[in-house]
PDB file of C-alpha atoms in Angstrom:
ATOM      1  CA  UNK A 210     181.138 -61.243  40.694  1.00 56.00           C
ATOM      2  CA  UNK A 211     184.541 -59.932  39.729  1.00 57.00           C
ATOM      3  CA  UNK A 212     185.037 -56.789  41.816  1.00 59.00           C
ATOM      4  CA  UNK A 213     188.695 -56.006  41.218  1.00 84.00           C
ATOM      5  CA  UNK A 214     188.755 -55.515  37.443  1.00 92.00           C
ATOM      6  CA  UNK A 215     190.617 -52.443  36.254  1.00 95.00           C
ATOM      7  CA  UNK A 216     188.149 -49.978  34.744  1.00 97.00           C
ATOM      8  CA  UNK A 217     189.280 -47.320  32.272  1.00 97.00           C
ATOM      9  CA  UNK A 218     187.316 -44.066  32.230  1.00 98.00           C
ATOM     10  CA  UNK A 219     187.689 -42.158  28.957  1.00 98.00           C
ATOM     11  CA  UNK A 220     186.907 -38.430  28.908  1.00 98.00           C
ATOM     12  CA  UNK A 221     187.041 -36.360  25.712  1.00 97.00           C
ATOM     13  CA  UNK A 222     187.616 -32.718  26.619  1.00 97.00           C
ATOM     14  CA  UNK A 223     186.769 -29.763  24.415  1.00 96.00           C
ATOM     15  CA  UNK A 224     186.644 -26.329  26.065  1.00 95.00           C
ATOM     16  CA  UNK A 225     185.610 -27.553  29.525  1.00 96.00           C
ATOM     17  CA  UNK A 226     187.611 -25.068  31.623  1.00 96.00           C
ATOM     18  CA  UNK A 227     184.648 -24.377  33.929  1.00 94.00           C
ATOM     19  CA  UNK A 228     183.917 -27.981  34.847  1.00 96.00           C
ATOM     20  CA  UNK A 229     186.787 -30.406  34.190  1.00 97.00           C
ATOM     21  CA  UNK A 230     188.368 -30.029  37.644  1.00 95.00           C
ATOM     22  CA  UNK A 231     185.072 -30.926  39.341  1.00 96.00           C
ATOM     23  CA  UNK A 232     184.642 -33.890  37.004  1.00 97.00           C
ATOM     24  CA  UNK A 233     188.079 -35.250  37.914  1.00 95.00           C
ATOM     25  CA  UNK A 234     187.581 -34.720  41.648  1.00 94.00           C
ATOM     26  CA  UNK A 235     184.274 -36.561  41.447  1.00 96.00           C
ATOM     27  CA  UNK A 236     185.866 -39.513  39.656  1.00 95.00           C
ATOM     28  CA  UNK A 237     188.746 -39.725  42.113  1.00 91.00           C
ATOM     29  CA  UNK A 238     186.182 -39.999  44.931  1.00 93.00           C
ATOM     30  CA  UNK A 239     184.582 -43.130  43.475  1.00 95.00           C
ATOM     31  CA  UNK A 240     184.103 -46.071  45.826  1.00 95.00           C
ATOM     32  CA  UNK A 241     185.095 -48.556  43.120  1.00 96.00           C
ATOM     33  CA  UNK A 242     188.800 -49.244  42.672  1.00 92.00           C
ATOM     34  CA  UNK A 243     191.006 -49.659  40.682  1.00 93.00           C
ATOM     35  CA  UNK A 244     190.298 -46.956  38.121  1.00 94.00           C
ATOM     36  CA  UNK A 245     192.331 -45.585  35.260  1.00 94.00           C
ATOM     37  CA  UNK A 246     191.296 -42.120  34.040  1.00 96.00           C
ATOM     38  CA  UNK A 247     192.207 -41.195  30.471  1.00 97.00           C
ATOM     39  CA  UNK A 248     191.749 -37.561  29.457  1.00 97.00           C
ATOM     40  CA  UNK A 249     191.898 -36.624  25.785  1.00 98.00           C
ATOM     41  CA  UNK A 250     192.004 -32.906  25.081  1.00 97.00           C
ATOM     42  CA  UNK A 251     190.478 -32.504  21.624  1.00 96.00           C
ATOM     43  CA  UNK A 252     192.203 -29.255  20.676  1.00 95.00           C
ATOM     44  CA  UNK A 253     190.576 -27.013  23.292  1.00 96.00           C
ATOM     45  CA  UNK A 254     190.891 -23.286  22.627  1.00 95.00           C
ATOM     46  CA  UNK A 255     190.217 -22.247  26.240  1.00 95.00           C
ATOM     47  CA  UNK A 256     192.238 -22.985  29.405  1.00 96.00           C
ATOM     48  CA  UNK A 257     191.227 -26.650  29.702  1.00 96.00           C
ATOM     49  CA  UNK A 258     194.749 -27.948  29.061  1.00 96.00           C
ATOM     50  CA  UNK A 259     196.309 -25.615  31.647  1.00 96.00           C
ATOM     51  CA  UNK A 260     193.709 -26.505  34.260  1.00 96.00           C
ATOM     52  CA  UNK A 261     194.204 -30.230  33.687  1.00 95.00           C
ATOM     53  CA  UNK A 262     197.973 -29.901  33.853  1.00 93.00           C
ATOM     54  CA  UNK A 263     197.755 -27.875  37.069  1.00 93.00           C
ATOM     55  CA  UNK A 264     195.465 -30.516  38.553  1.00 91.00           C
ATOM     56  CA  UNK A 265     197.945 -33.257  37.648  1.00 90.00           C
ATOM     57  CA  UNK A 266     200.883 -31.263  39.025  1.00 88.00           C
ATOM     58  CA  UNK A 267     199.083 -30.757  42.336  1.00 85.00           C
ATOM     59  CA  UNK A 268     198.147 -34.426  42.620  1.00 78.00           C
ATOM     60  CA  UNK A 269     201.554 -35.695  41.558  1.00 64.00           C
ATOM     61  CA  UNK A 270     201.941 -39.474  41.593  1.00 53.00           C
ATOM     62  CA  UNK A 271     198.635 -39.858  43.441  1.00 54.00           C
ATOM     63  CA  UNK A 272     196.725 -39.139  40.248  1.00 56.00           C
ATOM     64  CA  UNK A 273     196.253 -42.280  38.144  1.00 82.00           C
ATOM     65  CA  UNK A 274     195.499 -40.171  35.103  1.00 91.00           C
ATOM     66  CA  UNK A 275     196.724 -40.415  31.518  1.00 94.00           C
ATOM     67  CA  UNK A 276     196.560 -37.070  29.714  1.00 95.00           C
ATOM     68  CA  UNK A 277     196.578 -37.079  25.913  1.00 96.00           C
ATOM     69  CA  UNK A 278     196.339 -34.123  23.559  1.00 95.00           C
ATOM     70  CA  UNK A 279     195.330 -33.896  19.914  1.00 94.00           C
ATOM     71  CA  UNK A 280     194.177 -31.386  17.348  1.00 94.00           C
ATOM     72  CA  UNK A 281     190.421 -30.805  17.158  1.00 92.00           C
ATOM     73  CA  UNK A 282     189.116 -33.918  15.401  1.00 90.00           C
ATOM     74  CA  UNK A 283     185.807 -34.556  17.146  1.00 91.00           C
ATOM     75  CA  UNK A 284     184.456 -36.714  19.950  1.00 94.00           C
ATOM     76  CA  UNK A 285     184.652 -40.092  18.204  1.00 95.00           C
ATOM     77  CA  UNK A 286     188.353 -39.816  17.395  1.00 95.00           C
ATOM     78  CA  UNK A 287     189.115 -38.428  20.855  1.00 96.00           C
ATOM     79  CA  UNK A 288     187.398 -41.376  22.553  1.00 97.00           C
ATOM     80  CA  UNK A 289     189.022 -43.889  20.217  1.00 98.00           C
ATOM     81  CA  UNK A 290     192.423 -42.350  20.982  1.00 98.00           C
ATOM     82  CA  UNK A 291     191.723 -42.698  24.689  1.00 98.00           C
ATOM     83  CA  UNK A 292     190.746 -46.348  24.314  1.00 98.00           C
ATOM     84  CA  UNK A 293     193.986 -47.027  22.422  1.00 97.00           C
ATOM     85  CA  UNK A 294     195.817 -46.318  25.702  1.00 97.00           C
ATOM     86  CA  UNK A 295     193.332 -48.099  27.968  1.00 97.00           C
ATOM     87  CA  UNK A 296     194.437 -51.076  30.067  1.00 95.00           C
ATOM     88  CA  UNK A 297     191.101 -51.824  31.738  1.00 96.00           C
ATOM     89  CA  UNK A 298     188.794 -54.744  30.972  1.00 97.00           C
ATOM     90  CA  UNK A 299     185.818 -52.381  31.079  1.00 98.00           C
ATOM     91  CA  UNK A 300     185.497 -48.949  29.477  1.00 99.00           C
ATOM     92  CA  UNK A 301     183.401 -46.107  30.883  1.00 99.00           C
ATOM     93  CA  UNK A 302     182.634 -43.075  28.707  1.00 98.00           C
ATOM     94  CA  UNK A 303     181.775 -39.765  30.365  1.00 98.00           C
ATOM     95  CA  UNK A 304     182.055 -36.078  29.480  1.00 97.00           C
ATOM     96  CA  UNK A 305     184.070 -33.298  31.067  1.00 96.00           C
ATOM     97  CA  UNK A 306     180.969 -31.414  32.227  1.00 97.00           C
ATOM     98  CA  UNK A 307     179.659 -34.251  34.390  1.00 98.00           C
ATOM     99  CA  UNK A 308     179.932 -35.102  38.093  1.00 98.00           C
ATOM    100  CA  UNK A 309     179.002 -38.390  39.726  1.00 98.00           C
ATOM    101  CA  UNK A 310     177.569 -40.065  42.786  1.00 98.00           C
ATOM    102  CA  UNK A 311     180.371 -41.847  44.648  1.00 98.00           C
ATOM    103  CA  UNK A 312     179.061 -45.281  43.645  1.00 98.00           C
ATOM    104  CA  UNK A 313     178.459 -44.306  40.002  1.00 99.00           C
ATOM    105  CA  UNK A 314     181.183 -46.498  38.479  1.00 98.00           C
ATOM    106  CA  UNK A 315     180.342 -49.405  40.786  1.00 98.00           C
ATOM    107  CA  UNK A 316     176.632 -49.335  39.883  1.00 98.00           C
ATOM    108  CA  UNK A 317     177.236 -48.682  36.180  1.00 99.00           C
ATOM    109  CA  UNK A 318     179.617 -51.620  35.753  1.00 98.00           C
ATOM    110  CA  UNK A 319     178.048 -54.109  38.181  1.00 97.00           C
ATOM    111  CA  UNK A 320     176.024 -55.961  35.485  1.00 98.00           C
ATOM    112  CA  UNK A 321     179.143 -56.233  33.309  1.00 98.00           C
ATOM    113  CA  UNK A 322     181.330 -57.496  36.144  1.00 97.00           C
ATOM    114  CA  UNK A 323     178.582 -59.955  37.063  1.00 96.00           C
ATOM    115  CA  UNK A 324     178.479 -61.307  33.489  1.00 95.00           C
ATOM    116  CA  UNK A 325     174.838 -60.198  33.124  1.00 97.00           C
ATOM    117  CA  UNK A 326     175.489 -57.633  30.399  1.00 98.00           C
ATOM    118  CA  UNK A 327     178.163 -56.631  27.901  1.00 98.00           C
ATOM    119  CA  UNK A 328     177.338 -52.943  28.126  1.00 98.00           C
ATOM    120  CA  UNK A 329     175.256 -50.530  30.201  1.00 99.00           C
ATOM    121  CA  UNK A 330     173.842 -47.020  30.481  1.00 98.00           C
ATOM    122  CA  UNK A 331     171.876 -45.115  33.117  1.00 98.00           C
ATOM    123  CA  UNK A 332     168.582 -43.260  33.165  1.00 97.00           C
ATOM    124  CA  UNK A 333     169.486 -41.631  36.500  1.00 98.00           C
ATOM    125  CA  UNK A 334     171.207 -38.704  34.780  1.00 98.00           C
ATOM    126  CA  UNK A 335     170.197 -35.302  36.139  1.00 98.00           C
ATOM    127  CA  UNK A 336     170.756 -31.684  35.123  1.00 98.00           C
ATOM    128  CA  UNK A 337     173.690 -30.419  37.195  1.00 98.00           C
ATOM    129  CA  UNK A 338     172.884 -26.716  36.708  1.00 98.00           C
ATOM    130  CA  UNK A 339     169.091 -26.787  37.052  1.00 98.00           C
ATOM    131  CA  UNK A 340     169.022 -23.345  38.722  1.00 98.00           C
ATOM    132  CA  UNK A 341     170.209 -21.793  35.460  1.00 98.00           C
ATOM    133  CA  UNK A 342     167.246 -20.573  33.341  1.00 98.00           C
ATOM    134  CA  UNK A 343     168.869 -21.579  30.033  1.00 99.00           C
ATOM    135  CA  UNK A 344     169.543 -25.067  31.408  1.00 98.00           C
ATOM    136  CA  UNK A 345     165.869 -25.410  32.309  1.00 98.00           C
ATOM    137  CA  UNK A 346     164.878 -24.102  28.874  1.00 99.00           C
ATOM    138  CA  UNK A 347     166.921 -26.915  27.343  1.00 98.00           C
ATOM    139  CA  UNK A 348     164.916 -29.542  29.205  1.00 98.00           C
ATOM    140  CA  UNK A 349     161.583 -27.907  28.404  1.00 98.00           C
ATOM    141  CA  UNK A 350     162.513 -27.913  24.720  1.00 98.00           C
ATOM    142  CA  UNK A 351     163.198 -31.648  25.027  1.00 96.00           C
ATOM    143  CA  UNK A 352     159.775 -32.194  26.580  1.00 95.00           C
ATOM    144  CA  UNK A 353     161.181 -32.884  30.056  1.00 96.00           C
ATOM    145  CA  UNK A 354     159.723 -30.838  32.923  1.00 95.00           C
ATOM    146  CA  UNK A 355     161.934 -32.232  35.708  1.00 96.00           C
ATOM    147  CA  UNK A 356     165.663 -32.223  36.492  1.00 97.00           C
ATOM    148  CA  UNK A 357     166.119 -35.495  34.636  1.00 98.00           C
ATOM    149  CA  UNK A 358     168.233 -35.431  31.487  1.00 97.00           C
ATOM    150  CA  UNK A 359     166.612 -38.687  30.377  1.00 96.00           C
ATOM    151  CA  UNK A 360     162.845 -39.204  30.782  1.00 93.00           C
ATOM    152  CA  UNK A 361     161.843 -41.643  33.498  1.00 90.00           C
ATOM    153  CA  UNK A 362     159.755 -43.619  30.997  1.00 94.00           C
ATOM    154  CA  UNK A 363     162.715 -44.077  28.627  1.00 96.00           C
ATOM    155  CA  UNK A 364     163.152 -47.758  27.630  1.00 96.00           C
ATOM    156  CA  UNK A 365     165.461 -50.022  29.645  1.00 97.00           C
ATOM    157  CA  UNK A 366     167.646 -50.505  26.573  1.00 97.00           C
ATOM    158  CA  UNK A 367     169.663 -47.765  24.861  1.00 97.00           C
ATOM    159  CA  UNK A 368     171.718 -47.452  21.660  1.00 97.00           C
ATOM    160  CA  UNK A 369     174.269 -45.388  23.599  1.00 97.00           C
ATOM    161  CA  UNK A 370     176.732 -47.111  25.953  1.00 98.00           C
ATOM    162  CA  UNK A 371     178.110 -45.499  29.104  1.00 98.00           C
ATOM    163  CA  UNK A 372     180.097 -48.660  29.903  1.00 99.00           C
ATOM    164  CA  UNK A 373     181.145 -51.625  27.789  1.00 99.00           C
ATOM    165  CA  UNK A 374     183.594 -54.510  27.801  1.00 98.00           C
ATOM    166  CA  UNK A 375     186.843 -53.369  26.216  1.00 98.00           C
ATOM    167  CA  UNK A 376     187.033 -56.448  23.989  1.00 98.00           C
ATOM    168  CA  UNK A 377     183.543 -55.707  22.619  1.00 98.00           C
ATOM    169  CA  UNK A 378     184.518 -52.126  21.797  1.00 98.00           C
ATOM    170  CA  UNK A 379     187.737 -53.118  20.083  1.00 98.00           C
ATOM    171  CA  UNK A 380     186.312 -55.964  18.019  1.00 97.00           C
ATOM    172  CA  UNK A 381     184.191 -53.486  16.002  1.00 97.00           C
ATOM    173  CA  UNK A 382     186.844 -50.775  15.768  1.00 97.00           C
ATOM    174  CA  UNK A 383     185.325 -48.301  18.214  1.00 97.00           C
ATOM    175  CA  UNK A 384     183.182 -45.298  17.336  1.00 96.00           C
ATOM    176  CA  UNK A 385     182.584 -44.215  13.748  1.00 94.00           C
ATOM    177  CA  UNK A 386     183.300 -40.554  13.085  1.00 90.00           C
ATOM    178  CA  UNK A 387     179.872 -39.310  11.969  1.00 88.00           C
ATOM    179  CA  UNK A 388     179.363 -36.314  14.250  1.00 85.00           C
ATOM    180  CA  UNK A 389     176.713 -35.772  16.931  1.00 86.00           C
ATOM    181  CA  UNK A 390     175.386 -39.355  16.862  1.00 89.00           C
ATOM    182  CA  UNK A 391     178.791 -41.062  16.778  1.00 92.00           C
ATOM    183  CA  UNK A 392     178.005 -42.704  20.133  1.00 93.00           C
ATOM    184  CA  UNK A 393     175.150 -44.601  18.446  1.00 93.00           C
ATOM    185  CA  UNK A 394     177.541 -46.363  16.091  1.00 95.00           C
ATOM    186  CA  UNK A 395     178.748 -48.984  18.584  1.00 96.00           C
ATOM    187  CA  UNK A 396     175.321 -50.564  19.052  1.00 97.00           C
ATOM    188  CA  UNK A 397     174.718 -50.560  15.296  1.00 96.00           C
ATOM    189  CA  UNK A 398     177.918 -52.487  14.664  1.00 97.00           C
ATOM    190  CA  UNK A 399     177.581 -54.789  17.670  1.00 98.00           C
ATOM    191  CA  UNK A 400     173.933 -55.623  17.034  1.00 97.00           C
ATOM    192  CA  UNK A 401     172.766 -55.184  20.635  1.00 98.00           C
ATOM    193  CA  UNK A 402     171.816 -52.376  23.034  1.00 98.00           C
ATOM    194  CA  UNK A 403     173.065 -51.185  26.420  1.00 98.00           C
ATOM    195  CA  UNK A 404     171.230 -52.388  29.546  1.00 98.00           C
ATOM    196  CA  UNK A 405     169.863 -49.952  32.117  1.00 98.00           C
ATOM    197  CA  UNK A 406     171.396 -49.356  35.574  1.00 98.00           C
ATOM    198  CA  UNK A 407     170.604 -47.044  38.493  1.00 97.00           C
ATOM    199  CA  UNK A 408     173.996 -45.278  38.491  1.00 98.00           C
ATOM    200  CA  UNK A 409     173.508 -41.592  39.357  1.00 99.00           C
ATOM    201  CA  UNK A 410     175.282 -38.761  37.562  1.00 99.00           C
ATOM    202  CA  UNK A 411     174.808 -35.058  36.894  1.00 99.00           C
ATOM    203  CA  UNK A 412     175.376 -33.429  33.512  1.00 98.00           C
ATOM    204  CA  UNK A 413     175.400 -29.742  32.639  1.00 98.00           C
ATOM    205  CA  UNK A 414     172.971 -28.298  30.139  1.00 98.00           C
ATOM    206  CA  UNK A 415     174.012 -25.199  28.167  1.00 98.00           C
ATOM    207  CA  UNK A 416     174.004 -22.307  30.645  1.00 97.00           C
ATOM    208  CA  UNK A 417     174.119 -19.207  28.417  1.00 98.00           C
ATOM    209  CA  UNK A 418     172.565 -18.135  25.145  1.00 97.00           C
ATOM    210  CA  UNK A 419     175.958 -18.570  23.455  1.00 97.00           C
ATOM    211  CA  UNK A 420     176.242 -22.131  24.764  1.00 97.00           C
ATOM    212  CA  UNK A 421     172.693 -22.840  23.584  1.00 98.00           C
ATOM    213  CA  UNK A 422     173.629 -21.598  20.121  1.00 98.00           C
ATOM    214  CA  UNK A 423     176.854 -23.655  19.982  1.00 95.00           C
ATOM    215  CA  UNK A 424     175.192 -26.875  21.142  1.00 96.00           C
ATOM    216  CA  UNK A 425     172.244 -26.414  18.777  1.00 97.00           C
ATOM    217  CA  UNK A 426     174.688 -25.915  15.885  1.00 96.00           C
ATOM    218  CA  UNK A 427     176.290 -29.235  16.838  1.00 93.00           C
ATOM    219  CA  UNK A 428     172.936 -31.003  17.125  1.00 94.00           C
ATOM    220  CA  UNK A 429     171.784 -29.552  13.819  1.00 94.00           C
ATOM    221  CA  UNK A 430     174.536 -31.433  12.001  1.00 91.00           C
ATOM    222  CA  UNK A 431     173.315 -34.868  13.072  1.00 91.00           C
ATOM    223  CA  UNK A 432     172.127 -37.564  10.670  1.00 90.00           C
ATOM    224  CA  UNK A 433     168.524 -37.488  11.890  1.00 90.00           C
ATOM    225  CA  UNK A 434     168.259 -33.858  10.790  1.00 93.00           C
ATOM    226  CA  UNK A 435     170.513 -33.712   7.717  1.00 92.00           C
ATOM    227  CA  UNK A 436     170.937 -37.376   6.725  1.00 88.00           C
ATOM    228  CA  UNK A 437     168.730 -37.259   3.633  1.00 92.00           C
ATOM    229  CA  UNK A 438     166.987 -34.748   1.384  1.00 93.00           C
ATOM    230  CA  UNK A 439     163.498 -35.441   2.841  1.00 95.00           C
ATOM    231  CA  UNK A 440     164.877 -34.964   6.363  1.00 95.00           C
ATOM    232  CA  UNK A 441     166.499 -31.684   5.362  1.00 95.00           C
ATOM    233  CA  UNK A 442     163.220 -30.350   3.964  1.00 96.00           C
ATOM    234  CA  UNK A 443     161.206 -31.574   6.958  1.00 97.00           C
ATOM    235  CA  UNK A 444     163.583 -30.001   9.465  1.00 96.00           C
ATOM    236  CA  UNK A 445     163.854 -26.705   7.594  1.00 97.00           C
ATOM    237  CA  UNK A 446     160.101 -26.461   8.147  1.00 97.00           C
ATOM    238  CA  UNK A 447     160.170 -27.839  11.690  1.00 97.00           C
ATOM    239  CA  UNK A 448     162.859 -25.413  12.870  1.00 98.00           C
ATOM    240  CA  UNK A 449     161.449 -22.356  11.122  1.00 97.00           C
ATOM    241  CA  UNK A 450     162.235 -19.541  13.602  1.00 97.00           C
ATOM    242  CA  UNK A 451     158.715 -18.064  13.428  1.00 97.00           C
ATOM    243  CA  UNK A 452     157.183 -21.416  14.308  1.00 97.00           C
ATOM    244  CA  UNK A 453     159.712 -21.948  17.090  1.00 98.00           C
ATOM    245  CA  UNK A 454     159.048 -18.516  18.619  1.00 98.00           C
ATOM    246  CA  UNK A 455     155.357 -19.466  18.739  1.00 98.00           C
ATOM    247  CA  UNK A 456     156.398 -22.760  20.335  1.00 98.00           C
ATOM    248  CA  UNK A 457     158.462 -20.766  22.836  1.00 98.00           C
ATOM    249  CA  UNK A 458     155.401 -18.742  23.818  1.00 98.00           C
ATOM    250  CA  UNK A 459     153.402 -21.928  24.409  1.00 98.00           C
ATOM    251  CA  UNK A 460     156.184 -23.528  26.467  1.00 98.00           C
ATOM    252  CA  UNK A 461     156.828 -20.269  28.312  1.00 97.00           C
ATOM    253  CA  UNK A 462     153.204 -20.075  29.412  1.00 97.00           C
ATOM    254  CA  UNK A 463     153.089 -23.776  30.272  1.00 97.00           C
ATOM    255  CA  UNK A 464     156.172 -23.652  32.491  1.00 97.00           C
ATOM    256  CA  UNK A 465     155.914 -19.963  33.485  1.00 96.00           C
ATOM    257  CA  UNK A 466     159.366 -19.567  32.038  1.00 98.00           C
ATOM    258  CA  UNK A 467     159.661 -16.790  29.482  1.00 96.00           C
ATOM    259  CA  UNK A 468     163.335 -17.409  28.756  1.00 98.00           C
ATOM    260  CA  UNK A 469     161.836 -20.067  26.495  1.00 98.00           C
ATOM    261  CA  UNK A 470     160.946 -17.522  23.802  1.00 98.00           C
ATOM    262  CA  UNK A 471     164.511 -16.288  23.077  1.00 98.00           C
ATOM    263  CA  UNK A 472     165.751 -19.838  23.664  1.00 99.00           C
ATOM    264  CA  UNK A 473     163.573 -21.262  20.878  1.00 99.00           C
ATOM    265  CA  UNK A 474     164.563 -18.435  18.530  1.00 98.00           C
ATOM    266  CA  UNK A 475     168.318 -18.911  19.002  1.00 98.00           C
ATOM    267  CA  UNK A 476     168.055 -22.712  19.000  1.00 98.00           C
ATOM    268  CA  UNK A 477     166.117 -22.740  15.734  1.00 98.00           C
ATOM    269  CA  UNK A 478     168.439 -20.265  14.009  1.00 98.00           C
ATOM    270  CA  UNK A 479     171.442 -22.408  14.982  1.00 98.00           C
ATOM    271  CA  UNK A 480     169.846 -25.610  13.688  1.00 97.00           C
ATOM    272  CA  UNK A 481     168.814 -23.939  10.418  1.00 97.00           C
ATOM    273  CA  UNK A 482     172.383 -22.701   9.938  1.00 96.00           C
ATOM    274  CA  UNK A 483     173.678 -26.249  10.411  1.00 95.00           C
ATOM    275  CA  UNK A 484     171.150 -27.662   7.958  1.00 95.00           C
ATOM    276  CA  UNK A 485     172.137 -25.105   5.327  1.00 95.00           C
ATOM    277  CA  UNK A 486     175.808 -25.697   6.134  1.00 93.00           C
ATOM    278  CA  UNK A 487     175.393 -29.438   5.608  1.00 88.00           C
ATOM    279  CA  UNK A 488     174.046 -28.808   2.113  1.00 87.00           C
ATOM    280  CA  UNK A 489     177.220 -26.891   1.315  1.00 85.00           C
ATOM    281  CA  UNK A 490     179.562 -29.499   2.804  1.00 81.00           C
ATOM    282  CA  UNK A 491     180.152 -28.178   6.314  1.00 76.00           C
ATOM    283  CA  UNK A 492     182.255 -30.600   8.387  1.00 67.00           C
ATOM    284  CA  UNK A 493     179.948 -32.604  10.670  1.00 64.00           C
ATOM    285  CA  UNK A 494     182.356 -34.000  13.245  1.00 59.00           C
ATOM    286  CA  UNK A 495     183.495 -30.641  14.609  1.00 62.00           C
ATOM    287  CA  UNK A 496     181.577 -28.491  17.044  1.00 61.00           C
TER     288      UNK A 496
END
């Protein structure tokens, strides 16, 4: 197995002032070396850029980090921009609100380095802020009662890559800019799925009602909800706020978690707004 390949970690950043420093510290503590970290600020309107720059200034030459900035164009273009500067033979895609077990990169890329797979993902992704009631509500809405972000019975193949050979990514032109499901576009173009690993990471769920609303607005723009007229009609019915409040009562009783009632109301309103917005040409790639 090749153990000394340079690995490029690409992180799109959009308004991650609360978490980006912890993400970077976690990546710099990885057991696998050498790593190249590429940050792409996608037009953040908070203090993300200042926090990143301060982090780089404090680390000085010790930080093997490339910091790129662009206007707000969406996750796909931010990741593609990051890859354009990547020197590694393997790409790893993470988000700015994640932290990682120290062997995360090693475990995630081991099948690729061992020539057993061209791309991988992990099911061992957990909710980083489980103590937050809104974060738990998010999982309950997804039908997950534990701290896992991905169900344990999820298949061992996934359309979404966490790691992939750089040459594979580049031969199909990277991610297509279609909005929330842009990370599905690689597997569609490549014609194969990512293989499972046991790499452990922790990912934040929305932790306030405003974050729930913003993320649900983003989700509501995706192709599985607004991709066709029948889907639009179906999801207008499915996300009817009255129905979702009733659903919130059921889930609240089931999990003894009555934050679920306002959660379902706000979530459904946000999705409905995105569905209506899509009909009137709202841009899908922006949060």
